[in-house]
Coordinates of C-alpha atoms in Angstrom, one line a residue:
Chain A
X369 CA -27.6 -27.2 -4.3
X370 CA -31.1 -25.9 -4.6
X371 CA -31.0 -24.1 -8.1
X372 CA -34.5 -22.6 -7.6
X373 CA -33.4 -21.0 -4.3
X374 CA -30.2 -19.6 -5.8
X375 CA -32.3 -18.3 -8.7
X376 CA -34.5 -16.4 -6.4
X377 CA -31.6 -15.2 -4.7
X378 CA -30.1 -13.9 -7.8
X379 CA -33.3 -12.2 -8.8
X380 CA -33.5 -10.5 -5.4
X381 CA -29.9 -9.5 -5.8
X382 CA -30.7 -7.8 -9.2
X383 CA -33.5 -5.8 -7.5
X384 CA -31.1 -4.7 -4.8
X385 CA -28.6 -3.6 -7.2
X386 CA -31.0 -1.4 -9.1
X387 CA -32.2 -0.1 -5.8
X388 CA -28.8 0.8 -4.7
X389 CA -27.8 2.1 -8.2
X390 CA -30.9 4.3 -8.0
X391 CA -30.0 5.9 -4.8
X392 CA -26.8 7.2 -6.3
X393 CA -28.9 9.4 -8.7
X394 CA -26.9 11.6 -10.7
X395 CA -23.6 10.3 -9.2
X396 CA -24.1 7.3 -11.5
X397 CA -23.5 3.8 -10.6
X398 CA -21.7 0.6 -12.0
X399 CA -24.8 -1.1 -13.1
X400 CA -23.4 -3.2 -15.8
X401 CA -20.4 -4.9 -14.1
X402 CA -22.7 -5.5 -11.0
X403 CA -25.3 -7.5 -13.1
X404 CA -22.7 -9.6 -14.7
X405 CA -21.6 -10.8 -11.3
X406 CA -24.9 -11.7 -9.9
X407 CA -25.0 -15.5 -10.3
X408 CA -21.4 -15.9 -9.4
X409 CA -21.8 -13.9 -6.0
X410 CA -25.1 -15.6 -5.3
X411 CA -23.6 -19.3 -5.7
X412 CA -20.5 -18.0 -3.8
X413 CA -22.3 -16.4 -0.9
X414 CA -25.2 -18.8 -0.4
X415 CA -23.7 -22.1 -1.5
X416 CA -19.7 -21.9 -0.5
X417 CA -18.6 -19.0 1.5
X418 CA -17.7 -19.6 5.1
X419 CA -18.8 -16.9 7.5
X420 CA -20.3 -16.5 10.9
X421 CA -23.1 -13.9 10.8
X422 CA -22.5 -13.1 14.3
X423 CA -18.7 -12.8 14.0
X424 CA -17.7 -11.3 10.6
X425 CA -14.1 -11.2 11.9
X426 CA -13.9 -14.9 12.9
X427 CA -10.5 -16.4 12.0
X428 CA -11.8 -19.1 10.1
X429 CA -14.1 -17.1 7.7
X430 CA -13.3 -17.1 4.0
X431 CA -12.1 -13.8 2.9
X432 CA -13.7 -12.0 -0.1
X433 CA -11.7 -9.4 -1.9
X434 CA -13.6 -7.3 -4.3
X435 CA -10.6 -6.3 -6.5
X436 CA -12.9 -5.2 -9.2
X437 CA -14.3 -2.3 -7.2
X438 CA -17.0 -1.6 -9.7
X439 CA -18.7 -4.9 -8.5
X440 CA -19.0 -3.6 -4.8
X441 CA -22.8 -3.0 -5.1
X442 CA -23.4 -6.6 -6.3
X443 CA -21.3 -7.8 -3.2
X444 CA -23.6 -5.9 -0.9
X445 CA -26.6 -7.4 -2.6
X446 CA -25.3 -10.9 -2.0
X447 CA -24.4 -9.8 1.6
X448 CA -28.1 -8.6 2.0
X449 CA -29.5 -11.8 0.5
X450 CA -27.5 -14.1 3.0
X451 CA -28.4 -11.9 6.0
X452 CA -25.0 -10.3 6.5
X453 CA -26.6 -6.8 5.8
X454 CA -29.9 -7.2 7.6
X455 CA -31.7 -4.4 5.8
X456 CA -30.9 -2.5 2.6
X457 CA -31.5 0.7 4.5
X458 CA -28.2 -0.1 6.3
X459 CA -26.4 0.6 2.9
X460 CA -27.8 4.2 3.0
X461 CA -26.8 6.6 0.2
X462 CA -23.3 5.0 -0.6
X463 CA -21.8 8.4 0.0
X464 CA -20.7 10.5 2.9
X465 CA -18.6 10.5 6.0
X466 CA -20.8 8.2 8.1
X467 CA -21.5 5.4 5.6
X468 CA -20.1 1.8 5.7
X469 CA -21.0 0.8 2.3
X470 CA -19.8 2.8 -0.8
X471 CA -20.0 2.3 -4.5
X472 CA -16.5 0.9 -4.4
X473 CA -15.6 -0.9 -1.0
X474 CA -13.9 0.8 1.8
X475 CA -12.2 -1.7 4.0
X476 CA -14.1 -2.3 7.4
X477 CA -13.5 -5.6 8.8
X478 CA -16.3 -5.2 11.3
X479 CA -18.7 -5.4 8.4
X480 CA -17.0 -8.0 6.2
X481 CA -15.3 -5.7 3.8
X482 CA -11.7 -6.8 3.7
X483 CA -10.3 -4.4 1.1
X484 CA -10.6 -1.0 -0.3
X485 CA -11.2 -1.2 -4.0
X486 CA -11.2 1.3 -6.8
X487 CA -7.6 1.3 -7.9
X488 CA -7.8 -1.7 -10.2
X489 CA -5.2 -4.5 -10.2
X490 CA -4.4 -4.3 -6.5
X491 CA -6.5 -7.1 -5.0
X492 CA -4.6 -10.2 -6.1
X493 CA -1.3 -9.1 -4.3
X494 CA -3.3 -8.4 -1.1
X495 CA -4.9 -11.8 -1.5
X496 CA -1.5 -13.4 -1.9
X497 CA -0.4 -11.7 1.3
X498 CA -3.5 -12.9 3.1
X499 CA -3.2 -16.4 1.7
X500 CA 0.4 -16.7 2.9
X501 CA -0.5 -15.3 6.2
X502 CA -3.3 -17.9 6.7
X503 CA -0.8 -20.7 5.9
X504 CA 1.8 -19.2 8.2
X505 CA -1.2 -19.3 11.0
X506 CA -1.7 -22.8 10.2
X507 CA -5.3 -21.8 9.1
X508 CA -5.9 -24.5 6.5
X509 CA -9.7 -24.0 6.5
X510 CA -10.2 -20.4 5.1
X511 CA -10.1 -19.6 1.4
X512 CA -9.4 -16.3 -0.2
X513 CA -11.8 -15.5 -3.0
X514 CA -10.9 -12.7 -5.2
X515 CA -13.0 -11.1 -7.9
X516 CA -11.3 -9.7 -11.0
X517 CA -12.7 -7.9 -13.9
X518 CA -11.5 -9.0 -17.3
X519 CA -10.8 -5.4 -18.2
X520 CA -9.0 -5.2 -14.9
X521 CA -6.7 -7.9 -16.1
X522 CA -5.2 -5.2 -18.4
X523 CA -3.3 -4.0 -15.2
X524 CA 0.2 -5.6 -15.1
X525 CA 0.1 -5.7 -11.4
X526 CA -2.6 -8.6 -11.7
X527 CA 0.1 -10.9 -13.7
X528 CA 2.8 -9.7 -11.3
X529 CA 0.8 -11.1 -8.1
X530 CA -0.6 -14.1 -10.2
X531 CA 2.9 -15.3 -11.0
X532 CA 3.8 -15.1 -7.3
X533 CA 0.7 -16.9 -6.2
X534 CA 1.6 -19.7 -8.6
X535 CA 5.1 -19.9 -7.4
X536 CA 4.2 -20.0 -3.8
X537 CA 1.5 -22.7 -4.5
X538 CA -1.1 -20.7 -2.7
X539 CA -3.9 -23.2 -3.1
X540 CA -6.2 -21.4 -0.6
X541 CA -6.6 -18.7 -3.4
X542 CA -9.7 -18.7 -5.7
X543 CA -9.7 -16.2 -8.5
X544 CA -13.0 -15.3 -10.1
X545 CA -12.7 -13.5 -13.4
X546 CA -15.9 -11.8 -14.5
X547 CA -15.4 -11.9 -18.1
X548 CA -18.1 -9.7 -19.5
X549 CA -16.0 -8.5 -22.5
X550 CA -16.6 -4.8 -21.8
X551 CA -14.7 -2.0 -20.3
X552 CA -15.1 1.7 -20.4
X553 CA -14.0 2.3 -24.0
X554 CA -15.8 -0.8 -25.4
X555 CA -15.4 -4.3 -26.1
X556 CA -12.2 -5.8 -24.5
X557 CA -11.1 -7.6 -27.8
X558 CA -10.7 -4.1 -29.4
X559 CA -8.9 -2.5 -26.4
X560 CA -6.5 -5.4 -25.3
X561 CA -7.3 -8.8 -26.6
X562 CA -6.9 -11.1 -23.6
X563 CA -7.3 -14.3 -25.6
X564 CA -6.5 -17.5 -23.9
X565 CA -7.5 -16.4 -20.7
X566 CA -7.6 -19.9 -19.2
X567 CA -4.3 -20.9 -20.7
X568 CA -2.8 -17.6 -19.3
X569 CA -3.8 -18.5 -15.7
X570 CA -2.6 -22.1 -16.3
X571 CA 0.8 -20.8 -17.5
X572 CA 0.9 -18.8 -14.3
X573 CA 0.7 -22.0 -12.1
X574 CA -3.0 -22.0 -11.6
X575 CA -5.7 -24.6 -12.1
X576 CA -7.9 -22.8 -14.4
X577 CA -11.6 -23.5 -15.7
X578 CA -13.9 -21.6 -17.9
X579 CA -17.6 -21.7 -17.1
X580 CA -20.8 -19.8 -18.0
X581 CA -20.9 -17.4 -15.3
X582 CA -24.8 -17.2 -15.5
X583 CA -25.3 -20.9 -15.2
X584 CA -25.9 -21.7 -11.5
X585 CA -25.1 -25.5 -11.6
X586 CA -22.0 -24.7 -13.5
X587 CA -20.6 -22.1 -11.0
X588 CA -21.5 -24.5 -8.3
X589 CA -19.6 -27.3 -9.9
X590 CA -16.6 -25.0 -10.4
X591 CA -16.7 -23.7 -6.8
X592 CA -16.9 -27.2 -5.5
X593 CA -13.6 -28.0 -6.8
X594 CA -10.7 -28.1 -4.3
X595 CA -7.3 -27.2 -5.7
X596 CA -4.3 -28.9 -4.2
X597 CA -0.8 -27.5 -4.5
X598 CA -2.0 -24.8 -6.9
X599 CA -4.2 -21.6 -6.8
X600 CA -7.3 -21.8 -8.6
X601 CA -8.9 -19.6 -11.4
X602 CA -12.5 -19.6 -12.5
X603 CA -13.1 -17.7 -15.8
X604 CA -16.6 -16.8 -15.8
X605 CA -18.1 -15.9 -19.1
X606 CA -20.8 -13.4 -18.4
X607 CA -22.9 -10.6 -19.9
X608 CA -22.4 -7.1 -18.6
X609 CA -25.8 -5.6 -17.5
X610 CA -27.3 -9.1 -17.6
X611 CA -31.0 -9.0 -16.9
X612 CA -31.7 -5.4 -17.9
X613 CA -32.4 -5.0 -21.6
X614 CA -31.1 -1.5 -22.1
X615 CA -27.9 -2.2 -20.0
X616 CA -26.9 -5.6 -21.5
X617 CA -23.7 -5.3 -23.5
X618 CA -23.7 -1.7 -23.5
X619 CA -20.4 0.0 -22.5
X620 CA -22.2 3.2 -21.5
X621 CA -23.7 1.2 -18.7
X622 CA -20.2 0.5 -17.1
X623 CA -21.3 3.6 -15.0
X624 CA -24.4 5.5 -15.8
X625 CA -27.4 7.3 -14.3
X626 CA -30.5 5.4 -13.5
X627 CA -33.3 7.9 -14.1
X628 CA -36.7 7.5 -12.5
X629 CA -37.9 5.9 -15.7
X630 CA -35.1 3.6 -16.2
X631 CA -35.3 2.6 -12.6
X632 CA -38.9 1.6 -13.1
X633 CA -38.1 -0.3 -16.4
X634 CA -35.2 -2.2 -14.8
X635 CA -37.4 -3.2 -11.8
X636 CA -40.2 -4.4 -13.9
X637 CA -37.9 -6.3 -16.4
X638 CA -36.3 -8.1 -13.3
X639 CA -39.8 -8.8 -11.9
X640 CA -40.7 -10.4 -15.1
X641 CA -42.9 -7.9 -16.6
X642 CA -42.4 -6.4 -19.9
X643 CA -42.5 -2.4 -19.5
X644 CA -43.5 -1.6 -23.0
X645 CA -46.6 -3.8 -22.7
X646 CA -47.9 -1.8 -19.8
Chain B
X36 CA 12.6 -3.9 24.3
X37 CA 16.1 -4.4 23.1
X38 CA 18.9 -3.5 25.6
X39 CA 21.7 -1.6 23.9
X40 CA 25.0 -1.9 25.9
X41 CA 28.2 -0.7 24.5
X42 CA 28.9 -3.9 22.8
X43 CA 25.7 -4.0 21.1
X44 CA 25.9 -0.4 19.9
X45 CA 29.4 -1.0 18.5
X46 CA 28.1 -4.0 16.7
X47 CA 25.3 -2.0 15.3
X48 CA 27.6 0.6 13.9
X49 CA 29.4 -1.8 11.8
X50 CA 26.4 -3.1 10.0
X51 CA 26.1 -0.2 7.3
X52 CA 22.9 1.3 6.1
X53 CA 21.4 -1.9 4.7
X54 CA 22.9 -4.6 7.0
X55 CA 21.3 -3.0 10.0
X56 CA 17.9 -4.0 8.6
X57 CA 18.5 -7.7 8.7
X58 CA 20.5 -7.4 12.0
X59 CA 17.4 -5.6 13.7
X60 CA 14.7 -7.8 12.1
X61 CA 16.3 -11.0 13.0
X62 CA 16.6 -9.9 16.6
X63 CA 12.8 -8.5 16.7
X64 CA 11.2 -11.3 15.0
X65 CA 12.7 -13.7 17.5
X66 CA 11.0 -11.6 20.2
X67 CA 7.8 -11.2 18.3
X68 CA 6.8 -14.0 15.6
X69 CA 4.3 -11.6 14.1
X70 CA 7.2 -9.7 12.6
X71 CA 7.7 -10.6 9.0
X72 CA 10.4 -9.3 6.4
X73 CA 9.3 -9.2 2.8
X74 CA 11.7 -8.3 0.2
X75 CA 11.9 -7.7 -3.6
X76 CA 15.0 -9.5 -4.6
X77 CA 17.3 -7.7 -2.4
X78 CA 17.1 -10.0 0.7
X79 CA 20.8 -10.7 0.4
X80 CA 21.8 -7.1 0.2
X81 CA 19.9 -6.4 3.4
X82 CA 20.9 -9.5 5.4
X83 CA 17.5 -10.9 5.3
X84 CA 17.9 -14.1 3.3
X85 CA 20.8 -15.0 5.6
X86 CA 18.9 -14.2 8.9
X87 CA 15.1 -14.2 8.6
X88 CA 14.5 -18.1 7.9
X89 CA 10.6 -18.6 8.3
X90 CA 9.9 -15.0 9.0
X91 CA 11.2 -13.8 5.6
X92 CA 9.2 -13.7 2.4
X93 CA 10.7 -13.3 -1.0
X94 CA 8.3 -11.6 -3.5
X95 CA 10.7 -11.3 -6.5
X96 CA 11.3 -8.0 -8.4
X97 CA 7.7 -6.8 -7.8
X98 CA 7.6 -3.9 -5.7
X99 CA 3.8 -3.3 -6.4
X100 CA 3.3 -6.8 -5.2
X101 CA 5.4 -6.3 -2.2
X102 CA 3.1 -3.6 -0.9
X103 CA 0.1 -5.5 -1.7
X104 CA 1.3 -8.6 0.1
X105 CA 2.5 -6.9 3.1
X106 CA -0.8 -5.2 3.3
X107 CA -2.6 -8.6 3.2
X108 CA 0.0 -9.7 6.0
X109 CA -1.0 -6.9 8.2
X110 CA -4.7 -7.5 7.6
X111 CA -4.2 -10.9 9.0
X112 CA -2.4 -9.6 12.3
X113 CA 1.2 -9.7 11.2
X114 CA 3.7 -6.9 11.5
X115 CA 5.3 -6.8 8.2
X116 CA 8.4 -4.8 6.9
X117 CA 8.7 -4.3 3.1
X118 CA 12.2 -3.9 2.2
X119 CA 13.5 -2.7 -1.2
X120 CA 15.6 0.0 -2.8
X121 CA 14.1 3.5 -1.9
X122 CA 13.0 4.6 -5.4
X123 CA 11.3 1.2 -6.2
X124 CA 9.5 0.9 -2.8
X125 CA 8.1 4.3 -2.9
X126 CA 7.6 5.7 -6.4
X127 CA 7.1 2.4 -8.3
X128 CA 4.6 1.3 -5.7
X129 CA 3.1 4.5 -5.0
X130 CA -0.4 3.8 -5.9
X131 CA -0.4 0.7 -3.8
X132 CA 1.1 2.6 -0.8
X133 CA -1.6 5.4 -1.4
X134 CA -4.3 2.7 -1.0
X135 CA -2.7 0.7 1.8
X136 CA -1.6 3.3 4.1
X137 CA -3.6 6.3 3.0
X138 CA -6.9 4.8 2.3
X139 CA -6.9 1.5 4.4
X140 CA -4.8 2.9 7.0
X141 CA -2.9 -0.3 7.4
X142 CA 0.1 -0.2 9.6
X143 CA 2.8 -1.7 7.1
X144 CA 6.4 -0.7 7.6
X145 CA 8.5 0.3 4.6
X146 CA 12.3 0.5 4.5
X147 CA 13.8 2.1 1.5
X148 CA 17.6 1.4 1.1
X149 CA 20.1 3.6 -0.9
X150 CA 18.0 6.7 -0.8
X151 CA 19.4 10.0 -2.0
X152 CA 22.6 9.9 -4.1
X153 CA 24.5 6.7 -3.0
X154 CA 23.7 4.7 -6.0
X155 CA 24.6 7.7 -8.1
X156 CA 26.9 5.5 -10.4
X157 CA 23.8 3.6 -11.5
X158 CA 22.1 6.8 -12.7
X159 CA 18.9 8.6 -11.7
X160 CA 16.8 5.4 -12.1
X161 CA 18.5 4.0 -8.7
X162 CA 18.5 7.4 -6.9
X163 CA 15.6 8.2 -4.7
X164 CA 15.4 12.2 -4.8
X165 CA 11.7 12.5 -4.5
X166 CA 10.6 9.9 -2.1
X167 CA 10.2 12.2 0.8
X168 CA 7.9 14.5 -1.2
X169 CA 5.7 11.5 -2.3
X170 CA 5.6 9.8 1.1
X171 CA 5.1 12.9 3.2
X172 CA 1.8 13.5 1.2
X173 CA 0.3 10.2 2.3
X174 CA -2.1 10.5 5.3
X175 CA -1.2 8.5 8.5
X176 CA 2.4 7.8 7.5
X177 CA 5.3 8.4 9.6
X178 CA 8.5 9.3 7.4
X179 CA 11.8 8.8 9.2
X180 CA 15.5 9.0 8.0
X181 CA 18.3 8.1 10.5
X182 CA 21.5 10.0 10.9
X183 CA 23.5 6.8 11.7
X184 CA 23.0 2.9 12.2
X185 CA 22.1 3.2 15.8
X186 CA 19.4 5.7 15.1
X187 CA 18.2 3.3 12.3
X188 CA 18.1 0.6 14.8
X189 CA 16.0 2.5 17.1
X190 CA 13.6 3.5 14.4
X191 CA 13.1 -0.2 13.2
X192 CA 12.5 -1.2 16.8
X193 CA 10.0 1.5 17.4
X194 CA 8.2 0.9 13.9
X195 CA 7.8 -2.8 15.1
X196 CA 6.1 -1.9 18.3
X197 CA 3.9 0.8 17.1
X198 CA 0.8 0.2 15.0
X199 CA 1.0 2.9 12.4
X200 CA 2.7 2.8 9.0
X201 CA 6.3 4.0 8.5
X202 CA 8.6 4.7 5.9
X203 CA 12.2 4.6 6.8
X204 CA 14.5 6.2 4.5
X205 CA 18.2 4.9 4.6
X206 CA 20.8 7.1 3.1
X207 CA 24.4 6.2 2.8
X208 CA 26.3 2.9 1.9
X209 CA 28.4 0.5 3.9
X210 CA 30.5 3.0 5.9
X211 CA 28.1 5.0 8.1
X212 CA 29.9 7.6 10.5
X213 CA 28.6 7.7 14.0
X214 CA 26.5 10.3 15.5
X215 CA 25.1 8.5 18.5
X216 CA 27.5 6.6 20.7
X217 CA 25.2 6.0 23.8
X218 CA 21.9 4.7 24.3
X219 CA 19.3 7.4 24.1
X220 CA 15.5 7.9 24.5
X221 CA 14.1 7.8 20.9
X222 CA 10.9 9.6 20.2
X223 CA 9.3 10.0 16.9
X224 CA 8.6 13.5 16.2
X225 CA 11.4 14.7 18.1
X226 CA 14.2 16.7 16.6
X227 CA 17.7 16.5 18.1
X228 CA 20.2 19.1 18.5
X229 CA 23.5 17.2 17.6
X230 CA 25.9 20.3 17.7
X231 CA 25.4 23.6 19.5
X232 CA 28.2 26.1 18.7
X233 CA 26.2 29.3 18.6
X234 CA 23.2 30.9 17.1
X235 CA 24.7 32.6 13.9
X236 CA 23.0 29.8 11.8
X237 CA 20.8 26.9 12.3
X238 CA 21.2 23.8 10.0
X239 CA 18.5 21.3 9.5
X240 CA 19.7 18.0 8.3
X241 CA 18.7 14.4 7.9
X242 CA 20.4 11.2 7.0
X243 CA 24.0 11.2 6.2
X244 CA 23.9 15.0 6.0
X245 CA 23.9 15.2 9.7
X246 CA 27.3 14.1 9.9
X247 CA 28.5 16.4 6.9
X248 CA 26.9 19.3 8.8
X249 CA 28.4 18.5 12.1
X250 CA 31.8 18.4 10.4
X251 CA 31.2 21.7 8.6
X252 CA 30.2 23.4 11.9
X253 CA 33.6 22.4 13.4
X254 CA 35.2 24.2 10.6
X255 CA 32.9 27.2 10.9
X256 CA 33.7 27.4 14.7
X257 CA 37.4 28.0 13.8
X258 CA 36.4 30.8 11.8
X259 CA 34.3 32.4 14.7
X260 CA 30.9 31.5 13.2
X261 CA 28.6 29.5 15.7
X262 CA 26.1 27.1 14.2
X263 CA 23.5 24.7 15.6
X264 CA 22.9 21.5 13.9
X265 CA 19.4 19.8 14.3
X266 CA 19.1 16.1 13.2
X267 CA 15.5 16.3 11.6
X268 CA 15.4 12.4 11.4
X269 CA 11.6 12.7 12.0
X270 CA 10.4 14.4 8.8
X271 CA 6.7 13.6 9.4
X272 CA 5.7 14.3 12.0
X273 CA 7.9 17.2 12.2
X274 CA 9.1 18.8 15.3
X275 CA 7.4 22.1 15.0
X276 CA 8.3 23.3 18.6
X277 CA 11.9 22.9 17.9
X278 CA 11.7 24.8 14.5
X279 CA 9.8 27.7 16.2
X280 CA 12.1 27.8 19.0
X281 CA 15.1 28.3 16.7
X282 CA 13.4 30.7 14.4
X283 CA 15.0 33.9 15.8
X284 CA 18.2 32.7 14.4
X285 CA 18.8 34.9 11.4
X286 CA 19.7 32.2 8.8
X287 CA 18.5 28.6 8.7
X288 CA 19.8 26.0 6.2
X289 CA 18.1 22.7 5.2
X290 CA 20.6 20.1 3.9
X291 CA 19.2 16.9 2.2
X292 CA 20.1 14.4 -0.3
X293 CA 16.6 14.9 -2.0
X294 CA 15.1 17.4 -4.4
X295 CA 14.8 20.9 -2.7
X296 CA 11.1 20.6 -3.8
X297 CA 9.0 18.7 -1.4
X298 CA 11.7 17.4 1.0
X299 CA 13.0 18.2 4.5
X300 CA 13.5 21.8 3.5
X301 CA 10.0 22.1 2.3
X302 CA 8.7 20.6 5.3
X303 CA 10.7 23.0 7.5
X304 CA 9.3 25.8 5.3
X305 CA 5.8 24.7 5.9
X306 CA 6.3 25.2 9.6
X307 CA 7.9 28.6 9.4
X308 CA 5.0 29.8 7.1
X309 CA 2.3 28.3 9.3
X310 CA 3.7 30.0 12.4
X311 CA 4.3 33.4 10.4
X312 CA 8.2 33.2 11.1
X313 CA 10.0 35.4 8.8
X314 CA 13.3 33.5 9.3
X315 CA 15.3 33.2 5.9
X316 CA 15.7 29.5 4.9
X317 CA 18.1 28.4 2.3
X318 CA 17.4 25.0 0.9
X319 CA 20.4 22.9 -0.1
X320 CA 19.9 19.7 -1.9
X321 CA 19.3 18.5 -5.5
X322 CA 18.0 21.5 -7.5
X323 CA 14.9 20.0 -9.2
X324 CA 16.8 17.7 -11.8
X325 CA 17.8 14.1 -12.3
X326 CA 21.6 13.8 -12.1
X327 CA 23.6 12.0 -14.7
X328 CA 25.4 9.1 -13.4
X329 CA 28.4 9.6 -11.2
X330 CA 30.2 8.5 -8.1
X331 CA 28.5 9.3 -4.7
X332 CA 31.5 11.6 -3.9
X333 CA 31.1 13.7 -7.1
X334 CA 27.4 14.0 -6.8
X335 CA 27.5 15.2 -3.2
X336 CA 30.1 17.7 -4.2
X337 CA 28.1 18.8 -7.2
X338 CA 25.1 19.7 -5.0
X339 CA 27.0 21.0 -2.1
X340 CA 26.5 18.3 0.3
X341 CA 29.8 17.5 1.7
X342 CA 31.3 19.2 4.7
X343 CA 33.5 21.4 2.7
X344 CA 30.8 22.6 0.5
X345 CA 28.5 23.3 3.3
X346 CA 31.2 25.3 5.1
X347 CA 32.0 27.4 2.0
X348 CA 28.2 27.9 1.3
X349 CA 27.5 29.1 4.8
X350 CA 30.6 31.5 4.7
X351 CA 29.3 33.0 1.4
X352 CA 25.7 33.3 2.8
X353 CA 26.8 35.2 5.7
X354 CA 29.0 37.8 3.7

């Protein structure tokens, strides 16, 4: 794994995310929860995900379920950086009848979007259905990657499906929990303290591991693990808004408007320039 | 396609409202291995554990997961049926259904058993009296409620060969009276006149209430009142043509084991209003309340859903 290469991809993804969020203008965008996902998705899409760029519906592709709909724009940025989305102009305004890409995914299997997100807590049951179907089809190649938010784990339906995934020993499921510790109303520990996250997933029959979700080699090591007889959960400790000073660890940047000025500031920071010094 | 000779039809009629599900899905899944039955700890009640083998999937008491899982199966090219009791597969999992069927347009097939009042002894928790209202508002879906086991069989078979999403609402219990004796051409969206004794009153009914209506009409006939009974087993899409063609009858009555708000009666009223028909429509059903626990018979009686009560009601309305 070429860490520098992935690091470049991650930087590129951050630019893409800011660009797409800016396009949404006054409609606001989920900047924070996209930034926390960047390294995780960069390593996944560049280093591990099985896909055929010329046949996104290929049976033996890996499936990615963006259950945490607020991470959709981060997913598009990864798809762009690995060439699934050729040009960011294809993403358009993220609104309207004719688009393919929206700020929360709308299922379109022709374009590699497996699931409509936006109603939290629904992706894991869907992933269980896919994982069971793959085994039924004797497809032992494809994995089902599912991205959950830590706030999303408040939803009971996550655990209902987790329990069944463990019971059915669906070892083709990889759960990625983006633990950025923030949700709309503030820090998760003040809202619903999800302590012992790794132990929770273990108790539900998963192999579980906790990693630094911004450390490329740690993510790579975690995703290189092959789970046998159990589904697999990677709890990634991340920072919401990572890489943009005004958004880092700020609940208000769960969804907010990037003004012209903030857009410039964010871009300069990602490119390694200090805006205040200009 | 299944072949329905007299022996098969007789066999179907002995299955009861839930047994028919396992009976049909076993046969259909042998013809098409893409057919899967997923069930939420009710497999034994619907004859699925006994019959489905490798084509069955137990998802535990988790109706929200049930919808998510069959949606994932559908995404992978299977033809999945989700089976549970009606209130739980609809209202409990409404958000999942909204996303799967309404948003993603997935062709999942939902079967809700014990809809209406049949589980009345368990209380309102176990009665589905609002499922039609909720499901009818989901885009893309077909909402059906069979009048007897044979029509249920036809619906299950049809759902298994068509791409779109379905909700099949099963009313009644183990003993289901017959409406259909011979094989017939089943069409979604087509209402069926099952009794034609005159044009004093037209009755729109679905599920078990089709039989109650037919019986009531026989009694009314003896009193010189001629009624037409229409089996509205296709609630969405609804047979607008049929409703319009009968709108010159001075009194229409809808009869259903459902809240009078949002059910079959409301669907008929929508059609009458859309076509500027001034026909009087009386909706008989559950009057916007959740009943206290009681036997099926007592509850049917309470809400005017027995043939005797329907008979009395119509007599009074015509005075």
